[in-house]
XYZ file of C-alpha atoms in Angstrom:
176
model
C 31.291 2.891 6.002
C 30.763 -0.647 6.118
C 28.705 -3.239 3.975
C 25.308 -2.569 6.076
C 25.562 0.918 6.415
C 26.112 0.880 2.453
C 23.385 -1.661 1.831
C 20.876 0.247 3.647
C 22.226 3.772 1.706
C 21.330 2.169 -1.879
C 18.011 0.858 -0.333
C 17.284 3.844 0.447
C 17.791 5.891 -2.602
C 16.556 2.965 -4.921
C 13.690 2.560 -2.906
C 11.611 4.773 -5.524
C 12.848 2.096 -8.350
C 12.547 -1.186 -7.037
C 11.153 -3.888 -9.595
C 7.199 -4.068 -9.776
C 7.175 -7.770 -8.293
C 9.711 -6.550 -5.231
C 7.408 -3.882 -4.525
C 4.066 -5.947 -4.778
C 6.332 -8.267 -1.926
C 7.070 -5.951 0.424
C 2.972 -4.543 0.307
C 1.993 -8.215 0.783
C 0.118 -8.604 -2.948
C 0.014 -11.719 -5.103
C 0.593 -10.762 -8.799
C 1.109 -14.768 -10.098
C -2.122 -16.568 -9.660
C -0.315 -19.262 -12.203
C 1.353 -22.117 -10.946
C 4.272 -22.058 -8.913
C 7.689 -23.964 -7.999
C 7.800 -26.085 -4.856
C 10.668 -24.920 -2.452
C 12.461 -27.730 -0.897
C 13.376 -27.305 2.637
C 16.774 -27.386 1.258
C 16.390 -24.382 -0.962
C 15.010 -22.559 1.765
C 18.122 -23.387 4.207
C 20.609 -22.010 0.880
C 18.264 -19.555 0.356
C 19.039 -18.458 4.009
C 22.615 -19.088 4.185
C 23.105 -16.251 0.706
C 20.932 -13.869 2.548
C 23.279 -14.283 5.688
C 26.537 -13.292 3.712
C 24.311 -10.240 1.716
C 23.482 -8.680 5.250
C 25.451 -10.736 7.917
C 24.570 -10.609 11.926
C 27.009 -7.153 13.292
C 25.781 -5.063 15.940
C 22.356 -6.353 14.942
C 21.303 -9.684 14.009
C 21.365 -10.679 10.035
C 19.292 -11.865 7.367
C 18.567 -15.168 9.007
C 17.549 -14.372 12.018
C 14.956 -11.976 10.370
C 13.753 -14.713 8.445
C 14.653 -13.351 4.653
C 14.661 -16.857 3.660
C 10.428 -16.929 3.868
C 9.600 -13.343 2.488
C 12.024 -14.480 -0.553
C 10.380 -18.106 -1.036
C 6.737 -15.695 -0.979
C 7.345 -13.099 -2.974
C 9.348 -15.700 -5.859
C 6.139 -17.560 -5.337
C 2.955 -14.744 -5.356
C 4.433 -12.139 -7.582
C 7.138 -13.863 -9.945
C 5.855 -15.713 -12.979
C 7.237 -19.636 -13.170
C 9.846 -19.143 -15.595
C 11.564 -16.070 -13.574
C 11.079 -18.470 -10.299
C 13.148 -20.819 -12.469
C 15.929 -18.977 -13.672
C 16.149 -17.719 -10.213
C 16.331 -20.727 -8.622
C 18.504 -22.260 -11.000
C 20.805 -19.491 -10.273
C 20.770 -20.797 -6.477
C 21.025 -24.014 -7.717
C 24.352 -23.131 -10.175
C 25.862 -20.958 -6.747
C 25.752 -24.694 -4.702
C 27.087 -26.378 -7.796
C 30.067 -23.707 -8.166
C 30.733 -24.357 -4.997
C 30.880 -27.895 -4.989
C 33.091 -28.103 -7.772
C 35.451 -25.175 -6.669
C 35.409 -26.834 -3.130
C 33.903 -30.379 -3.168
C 31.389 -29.331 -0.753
C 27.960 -27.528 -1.180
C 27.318 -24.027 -0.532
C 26.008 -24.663 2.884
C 28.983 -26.707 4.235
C 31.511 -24.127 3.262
C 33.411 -21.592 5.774
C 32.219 -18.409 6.037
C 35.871 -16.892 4.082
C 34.644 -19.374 1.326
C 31.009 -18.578 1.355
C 31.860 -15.101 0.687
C 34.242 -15.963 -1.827
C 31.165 -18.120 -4.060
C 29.119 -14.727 -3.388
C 31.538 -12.551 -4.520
C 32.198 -14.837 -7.180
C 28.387 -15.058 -8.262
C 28.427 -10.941 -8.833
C 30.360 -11.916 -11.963
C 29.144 -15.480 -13.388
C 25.587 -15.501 -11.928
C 24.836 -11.856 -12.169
C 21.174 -11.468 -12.774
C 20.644 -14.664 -9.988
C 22.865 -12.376 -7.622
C 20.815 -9.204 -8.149
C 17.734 -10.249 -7.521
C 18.641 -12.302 -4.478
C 20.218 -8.774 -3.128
C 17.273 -7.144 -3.969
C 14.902 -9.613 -2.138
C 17.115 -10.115 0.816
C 17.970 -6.040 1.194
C 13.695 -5.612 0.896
C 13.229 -8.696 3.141
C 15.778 -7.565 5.867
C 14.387 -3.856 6.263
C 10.811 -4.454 6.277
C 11.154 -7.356 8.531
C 10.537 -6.834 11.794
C 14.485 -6.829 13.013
C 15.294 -4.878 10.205
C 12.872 -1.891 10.807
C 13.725 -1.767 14.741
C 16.854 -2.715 15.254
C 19.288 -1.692 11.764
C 16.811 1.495 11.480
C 15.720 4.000 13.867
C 12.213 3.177 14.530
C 9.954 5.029 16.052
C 6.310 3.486 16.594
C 4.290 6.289 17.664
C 5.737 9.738 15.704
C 5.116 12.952 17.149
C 4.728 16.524 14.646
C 5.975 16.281 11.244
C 9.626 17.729 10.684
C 10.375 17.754 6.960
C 14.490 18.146 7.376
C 16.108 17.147 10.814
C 19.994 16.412 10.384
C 21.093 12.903 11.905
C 23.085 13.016 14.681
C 26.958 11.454 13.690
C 26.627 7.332 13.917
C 22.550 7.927 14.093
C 20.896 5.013 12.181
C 18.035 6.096 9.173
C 14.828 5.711 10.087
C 12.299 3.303 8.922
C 9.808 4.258 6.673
């Protein structure tokens, strides 16, 4: 199994339990009518670059090309109060900073082997950061356009209702 086909798995069965603000995301709603944190275009392009190592382009494109990097920046902003947007993006802020003292070069500049090794790394010393950027960029990914056609079965007009249909061997899961 690889790390998609796992990813997609956990979404799956901890789709029930997501966090109130990831769920208000994904249905569009705006729970913080306080203020908010300005994203610099610079944030957004880190913001993009973590996404792409949490679901990298395979047989179907990634997390940048389905644009995680703006349904992250929205839901931080419309359903995330200002403190949790800054712990979180202090957390994205402490990842670049890791990197440029473990490499002397920020997050973005680094080579894919060492990218993944500051992610990895983050699971441990920037935990809750690294959760909650999974959980936003697994949410973003498969209710993004991209993620719902191409990593999922899709199927846009549905014919009778079958309750329990096995899955064919190497058959994607179907989007909800």
């Amino acid at each position: 199994m690889n790390r998609r086909e796992s990813i997609q798995r956990a979404t799956l069965l901890l789709g029930g339990v997501m966090a109130a603000p990831l769920m208000a995301g994904a249905m569009g709603q705006v729970l913080n009518t306080g203020e908010s944190l300005k994203v610099s275009t610079t944030q957004e392009a880190l913001l993009a670059d973590v996404a792409d190592i949490i679901i990298p382009t395979t047989g179907t494109p990634g997390a940048k090309a389905a644009g995680v990097e703006k349904f992250i920046v929205r839901v931080m902003r419309d359903c995330y109060e200002k403190p949790e947007q800054e712990k979180f993006y202090a957390g994205l802020a402490k990842l670049d900073a890791d990197s440029q003292a473990k490499f002397g070069k920020g997050f973005a500049a680094l080579d894919l082997a060492q990218k993944n090794e500051m992610v990895k790394q983050s699971t441990i010393d920037n935990k809750t950061f690294f959760l909650t950027m999974k959980g936003l960029t697994v949410t973003g990914y498969f209710t993004s356009e991209i993620g719902a056609t191409q990593a999922l079965e899709y199927l846009p007009i549905p014919g009778k209702f079958e309750a329990c249909i096995p899955l064919k061997p190497g058959q994607k899961a179907w989007a909800l």
